[in-house]
GROMACS .gro file of C-alpha atoms in nm:
model
  255
    1MET     CA    1   7.597   4.585  27.648
    2GLY     CA    2   7.528   4.406  27.322
    3ASP     CA    3   7.263   4.652  27.232
    4GLU     CA    4   7.475   4.931  27.344
    5LYS     CA    5   7.743   4.852  27.101
    6GLN     CA    6   7.483   4.780  26.816
    7ALA     CA    7   7.326   5.125  26.887
    8LEU     CA    8   7.647   5.318  26.854
    9LEU     CA    9   7.747   5.135  26.514
   10PHE     CA   10   7.438   5.240  26.365
   11LYS     CA   11   7.446   5.600  26.501
   12LYS     CA   12   7.350   5.818  26.282
   13ILE     CA   13   7.548   6.126  26.173
   14SER     CA   14   7.386   6.470  26.081
   15ILE     CA   15   7.464   6.655  25.758
   16ARG     CA   16   7.590   6.954  25.950
   17THR     CA   17   7.865   6.703  26.147
   18ILE     CA   18   7.986   6.629  25.818
   19LEU     CA   19   7.983   6.973  25.607
   20PRO     CA   20   8.257   7.149  25.774
   21ASN     CA   21   8.470   6.796  25.720
   22VAL     CA   22   8.362   6.852  25.369
   23VAL     CA   23   8.538   7.187  25.311
   24THR     CA   24   8.836   7.093  25.510
   25LEU     CA   25   8.863   6.784  25.208
   26MET     CA   26   8.857   7.081  24.980
   27ALA     CA   27   9.133   7.261  25.110
   28PHE     CA   28   9.340   6.946  25.115
   29MET     CA   29   9.246   6.876  24.744
   30SER     CA   30   9.323   7.267  24.630
   31GLY     CA   31   9.674   7.185  24.792
   32LEU     CA   32   9.718   6.891  24.607
   33THR     CA   33   9.616   7.046  24.288
   34SER     CA   34   9.843   7.310  24.326
   35ILE     CA   35  10.121   7.039  24.315
   36LYS     CA   36   9.986   6.924  23.989
   37PHE     CA   37   9.960   7.288  23.837
   38ALA     CA   38  10.342   7.331  23.970
   39LEU     CA   39  10.475   6.992  23.782
   40ALA     CA   40  10.299   7.135  23.446
   41GLY     CA   41  10.467   7.457  23.496
   42LYS     CA   42  10.129   7.675  23.536
   43TRP     CA   43  10.304   7.868  23.826
   44GLU     CA   44  10.022   8.118  23.849
   45LEU     CA   45   9.736   7.834  23.860
   46ALA     CA   46   9.961   7.680  24.152
   47VAL     CA   47   9.932   7.964  24.367
   48PHE     CA   48   9.586   8.021  24.314
   49ALA     CA   49   9.507   7.686  24.429
   50ILE     CA   50   9.721   7.761  24.749
   51LEU     CA   51   9.539   8.074  24.817
   52LEU     CA   52   9.193   7.877  24.719
   53ALA     CA   53   9.300   7.594  25.012
   54GLY     CA   54   9.353   7.930  25.253
   55ILE     CA   55   9.016   8.053  25.169
   56PHE     CA   56   8.845   7.684  25.252
   57ASP     CA   57   9.084   7.667  25.560
   58GLY     CA   58   8.926   7.952  25.682
   59LEU     CA   59   8.582   7.862  25.617
   60ASP     CA   60   8.587   7.499  25.783
   61GLY     CA   61   8.623   7.633  26.129
   62THR     CA   62   8.364   7.907  26.070
   63VAL     CA   63   8.127   7.662  25.947
   64ALA     CA   64   8.143   7.400  26.211
   65ARG     CA   65   8.096   7.682  26.476
   66LEU     CA   66   7.801   7.828  26.319
   67LEU     CA   67   7.627   7.456  26.267
   68LYS     CA   68   7.786   7.358  26.617
   69SER     CA   69   7.966   7.077  26.489
   70THR     CA   70   8.304   7.121  26.628
   71SER     CA   71   8.483   6.810  26.690
   72ARG     CA   72   8.795   6.633  26.750
   73PHE     CA   73   8.786   6.437  26.438
   74GLY     CA   74   8.778   6.770  26.259
   75ALA     CA   75   9.036   6.945  26.423
   76GLU     CA   76   9.249   6.663  26.363
   77LEU     CA   77   9.158   6.639  25.998
   78ASP     CA   78   9.200   7.027  25.967
   79SER     CA   79   9.587   6.971  26.040
   80LEU     CA   80   9.649   6.703  25.839
   81SER     CA   81   9.516   6.915  25.591
   82ASP     CA   82   9.744   7.239  25.638
   83VAL     CA   83  10.021   7.004  25.646
   84VAL     CA   84   9.982   6.904  25.295
   85SER     CA   85   9.829   7.240  25.170
   86PHE     CA   86  10.042   7.491  25.366
   87GLY     CA   87  10.357   7.257  25.413
   88VAL     CA   88  10.427   7.029  25.156
   89ALA     CA   89  10.237   7.169  24.858
   90PRO     CA   90  10.410   7.527  24.874
   91ALA     CA   91  10.755   7.379  24.962
   92VAL     CA   92  10.739   7.167  24.629
   93ILE     CA   93  10.588   7.468  24.416
   94LEU     CA   94  10.885   7.694  24.538
   95TYR     CA   95  11.140   7.399  24.490
   96LEU     CA   96  11.032   7.338  24.127
   97TRP     CA   97  11.021   7.717  24.030
   98VAL     CA   98  11.358   7.851  24.171
   99LEU     CA   99  11.515   7.608  24.446
  100GLU     CA  100  11.597   7.275  24.238
  101GLY     CA  101  11.837   7.491  24.023
  102LEU     CA  102  12.039   7.505  24.397
  103ASP     CA  103  12.077   7.118  24.387
  104ARG     CA  104  12.107   6.960  24.758
  105LEU     CA  105  12.051   7.314  24.918
  106GLY     CA  106  11.730   7.415  24.757
  107TRP     CA  107  11.608   7.069  24.858
  108ALA     CA  108  11.739   7.117  25.214
  109VAL     CA  109  11.529   7.440  25.221
  110ALA     CA  110  11.219   7.312  25.080
  111LEU     CA  111  11.243   7.054  25.373
  112ILE     CA  112  11.309   7.272  25.638
  113TYR     CA  113  10.986   7.466  25.548
  114ALA     CA  114  10.784   7.161  25.546
  115ILE     CA  115  10.920   7.033  25.877
  116ALA     CA  116  10.842   7.398  26.032
  117MET     CA  117  10.509   7.354  25.942
  118ALA     CA  118  10.491   7.059  26.041
  119LEU     CA  119  10.624   7.142  26.414
  120ARG     CA  120  10.410   7.438  26.435
  121LEU     CA  121  10.102   7.240  26.380
  122ALA     CA  122  10.201   6.951  26.614
  123ARG     CA  123  10.232   7.264  26.877
  124PHE     CA  124   9.881   7.400  26.777
  125ASN     CA  125   9.750   7.060  26.823
  126ALA     CA  126   9.923   7.023  27.171
  127LYS     CA  127   9.782   7.338  27.294
  128LEU     CA  128   9.441   7.332  27.141
  129ASP     CA  129   9.253   7.313  27.471
  130ASP     CA  130   9.468   7.538  27.642
  131GLU     CA  131   9.255   7.840  27.718
  132ASP     CA  132   9.554   7.970  27.957
  133GLU     CA  133   9.800   7.978  27.693
  134PRO     CA  134   9.927   8.357  27.725
  135ARG     CA  135   9.913   8.486  27.375
  136LYS     CA  136   9.589   8.316  27.318
  137ARG     CA  137   9.446   8.461  27.621
  138LEU     CA  138   9.534   8.778  27.488
  139GLY     CA  139   9.409   8.762  27.201
  140PHE     CA  140   9.749   8.689  26.958
  141LEU     CA  141   9.874   8.376  26.771
  142THR     CA  142  10.210   8.225  26.847
  143GLY     CA  143  10.423   8.290  26.557
  144VAL     CA  144  10.283   8.307  26.172
  145PRO     CA  145   9.987   8.078  26.158
  146ALA     CA  146  10.005   7.800  25.858
  147PRO     CA  147   9.791   7.987  25.553
  148ALA     CA  148   9.990   8.307  25.614
  149GLY     CA  149  10.337   8.110  25.622
  150ALA     CA  150  10.254   7.939  25.303
  151THR     CA  151  10.154   8.303  25.130
  152LEU     CA  152  10.470   8.455  25.273
  153LEU     CA  153  10.663   8.170  25.110
  154LEU     CA  154  10.491   8.184  24.796
  155MET     CA  155  10.571   8.585  24.790
  156PRO     CA  156  10.851   8.534  24.534
  157LEU     CA  157  10.657   8.403  24.291
  158ILE     CA  158  10.411   8.649  24.317
  159VAL     CA  159  10.639   8.968  24.297
  160ASP     CA  160  10.740   8.795  24.000
  161PHE     CA  161  10.410   8.745  23.861
  162ALA     CA  162  10.349   9.168  23.930
  163LEU     CA  163  10.673   9.267  23.775
  164GLU     CA  164  10.584   9.055  23.461
  165ALA     CA  165  10.941   8.968  23.402
  166VAL     CA  166  11.184   8.691  23.550
  167VAL     CA  167  11.339   8.898  23.791
  168VAL     CA  168  11.311   8.706  24.147
  169HIS     CA  169  11.353   8.380  23.973
  170ASN     CA  170  11.717   8.458  23.911
  171TYR     CA  171  11.804   8.518  24.271
  172GLY     CA  172  11.772   8.159  24.446
  173LEU     CA  173  11.999   8.182  24.727
  174VAL     CA  174  11.798   8.501  24.818
  175VAL     CA  175  11.475   8.310  24.793
  176ALA     CA  176  11.626   8.013  24.981
  177ALA     CA  177  11.721   8.273  25.267
  178TYR     CA  178  11.397   8.441  25.271
  179ALA     CA  179  11.262   8.070  25.274
  180VAL     CA  180  11.409   7.975  25.587
  181VAL     CA  181  11.297   8.306  25.736
  182VAL     CA  182  10.957   8.245  25.697
  183ALA     CA  183  10.985   7.864  25.827
  184VAL     CA  184  11.160   8.070  26.125
  185LEU     CA  185  10.868   8.295  26.211
  186MET     CA  186  10.635   7.989  26.188
  187VAL     CA  187  10.776   7.796  26.467
  188SER     CA  188  10.862   8.122  26.674
  189THR     CA  189  10.664   8.243  26.983
  190ILE     CA  190  10.651   8.578  26.815
  191PRO     CA  191  10.275   8.695  26.911
  192THR     CA  192  10.102   8.805  26.572
  193ILE     CA  193   9.776   8.925  26.500
  194SER     CA  194   9.453   8.705  26.533
  195LEU     CA  195   9.182   8.790  26.329
  196LYS     CA  196   8.917   8.636  26.557
  197ALA     CA  197   9.026   8.861  26.843
  198PHE     CA  198   9.008   9.163  26.665
  199ARG     CA  199   8.788   9.437  26.736
  200VAL     CA  200   8.655   9.725  26.539
  201PRO     CA  201   8.498  10.010  26.743
  202LYS     CA  202   8.165  10.093  26.658
  203ALA     CA  203   8.227  10.420  26.502
  204TRP     CA  204   8.493  10.309  26.246
  205PHE     CA  205   8.262  10.026  26.115
  206VAL     CA  206   8.171  10.185  25.810
  207PRO     CA  207   8.548  10.296  25.729
  208VAL     CA  208   8.667   9.988  25.799
  209MET     CA  209   8.430   9.809  25.564
  210LEU     CA  210   8.507  10.070  25.282
  211ILE     CA  211   8.848  10.005  25.308
  212ILE     CA  212   8.800   9.593  25.302
  213GLY     CA  213   8.542   9.667  24.968
  214ILE     CA  214   8.852   9.853  24.851
  215VAL     CA  215   9.109   9.541  24.894
  216ILE     CA  216   8.854   9.297  24.731
  217ALA     CA  217   8.838   9.525  24.426
  218GLY     CA  218   9.171   9.571  24.402
  219LEU     CA  219   9.219   9.185  24.419
  220PHE     CA  220   9.024   9.154  24.095
  221VAL     CA  221   9.228   9.446  23.943
  222ARG     CA  222   9.556   9.359  24.016
  223THR     CA  223   9.565   9.079  24.206
  224TRP     CA  224   9.931   9.011  24.277
  225LEU     CA  225  10.015   9.390  24.354
  226VAL     CA  226   9.756   9.384  24.606
  227LEU     CA  227   9.857   9.049  24.774
  228ILE     CA  228  10.240   9.177  24.790
  229VAL     CA  229  10.083   9.493  24.993
  230ILE     CA  230   9.899   9.303  25.239
  231ALA     CA  231  10.200   9.095  25.304
  232ALA     CA  232  10.432   9.360  25.381
  233ALA     CA  233  10.144   9.527  25.596
  234TYR     CA  234  10.151   9.196  25.770
  235LEU     CA  235  10.505   9.167  25.803
  236SER     CA  236  10.534   9.548  25.901
  237SER     CA  237  10.269   9.457  26.174
  238MET     CA  238  10.487   9.175  26.387
  239PRO     CA  239  10.671   9.489  26.599
  240PHE     CA  240  10.331   9.633  26.667
  241SER     CA  241  10.198   9.299  26.780
  242TYR     CA  242  10.478   9.227  26.993
  243LEU     CA  243  10.451   9.594  27.176
  244ALA     CA  244  10.069   9.531  27.205
  245TYR     CA  245  10.116   9.199  27.376
  246GLU     CA  246  10.365   9.310  27.592
  247ARG     CA  247  10.120   9.615  27.724
  248ARG     CA  248   9.849   9.409  27.792
  249ARG     CA  249  10.071   9.123  27.906
  250LYS     CA  250  10.195   9.391  28.191
  251GLN     CA  251   9.853   9.525  28.219
  252LYS     CA  252   9.689   9.176  28.319
  253ARG     CA  253   9.962   9.105  28.549
  254ILE     CA  254   9.906   9.454  28.720
  255GLY     CA  255   9.554   9.396  28.712
   0.00000   0.00000   0.00000
């Protein structure tokens, strides 16, 4: 019995098990760094750091699956990283940028968003192994996912960057109301698009690749404007996602 415990104690962990967690930690560090930039008033860098955290967040799961090194530890670490990078950090950025001017109301809005993110991630973890969850089974997500929620929350800053003038910054109450709407969308049960479940017909492969290339080129040339278009398209897709989900649900029930 003692030998077995000693063997477990000195059990070696391969680099392929560590690598996905390193990517997750990079997302975590990017989120924390965004707060540093916000405290220094470097708003564009703060938003870039959140977007970088989103890229790392998308990569860690992909790396884990490619290396066949998914683990419960990685899933828990990912959620903790998401709370900081997409919950706490964006709330702090928006508060320092405009909500601080609303005094207690502004802080309350920041708290509401951060709490909504924590609740969303707790719900996600609770249903992590539930393959029978209706939206997941039909290829949809439940509510707005963490990275998308953080990006939507920071849209007022991005609009301000695109206009190259302090316009949105002057509408604190409007921004506060918008932030609450984003928080509600995250904890809602609205079925939203899941890119993992998205399938492209073979005949559309080349046109879709061309569109992706145009979007990437646009991000290099007019980053903020393209992000606004993507966010608007995502929000506009929600009614269609709901209708598509209801149609598939009815077809599944009939079948």
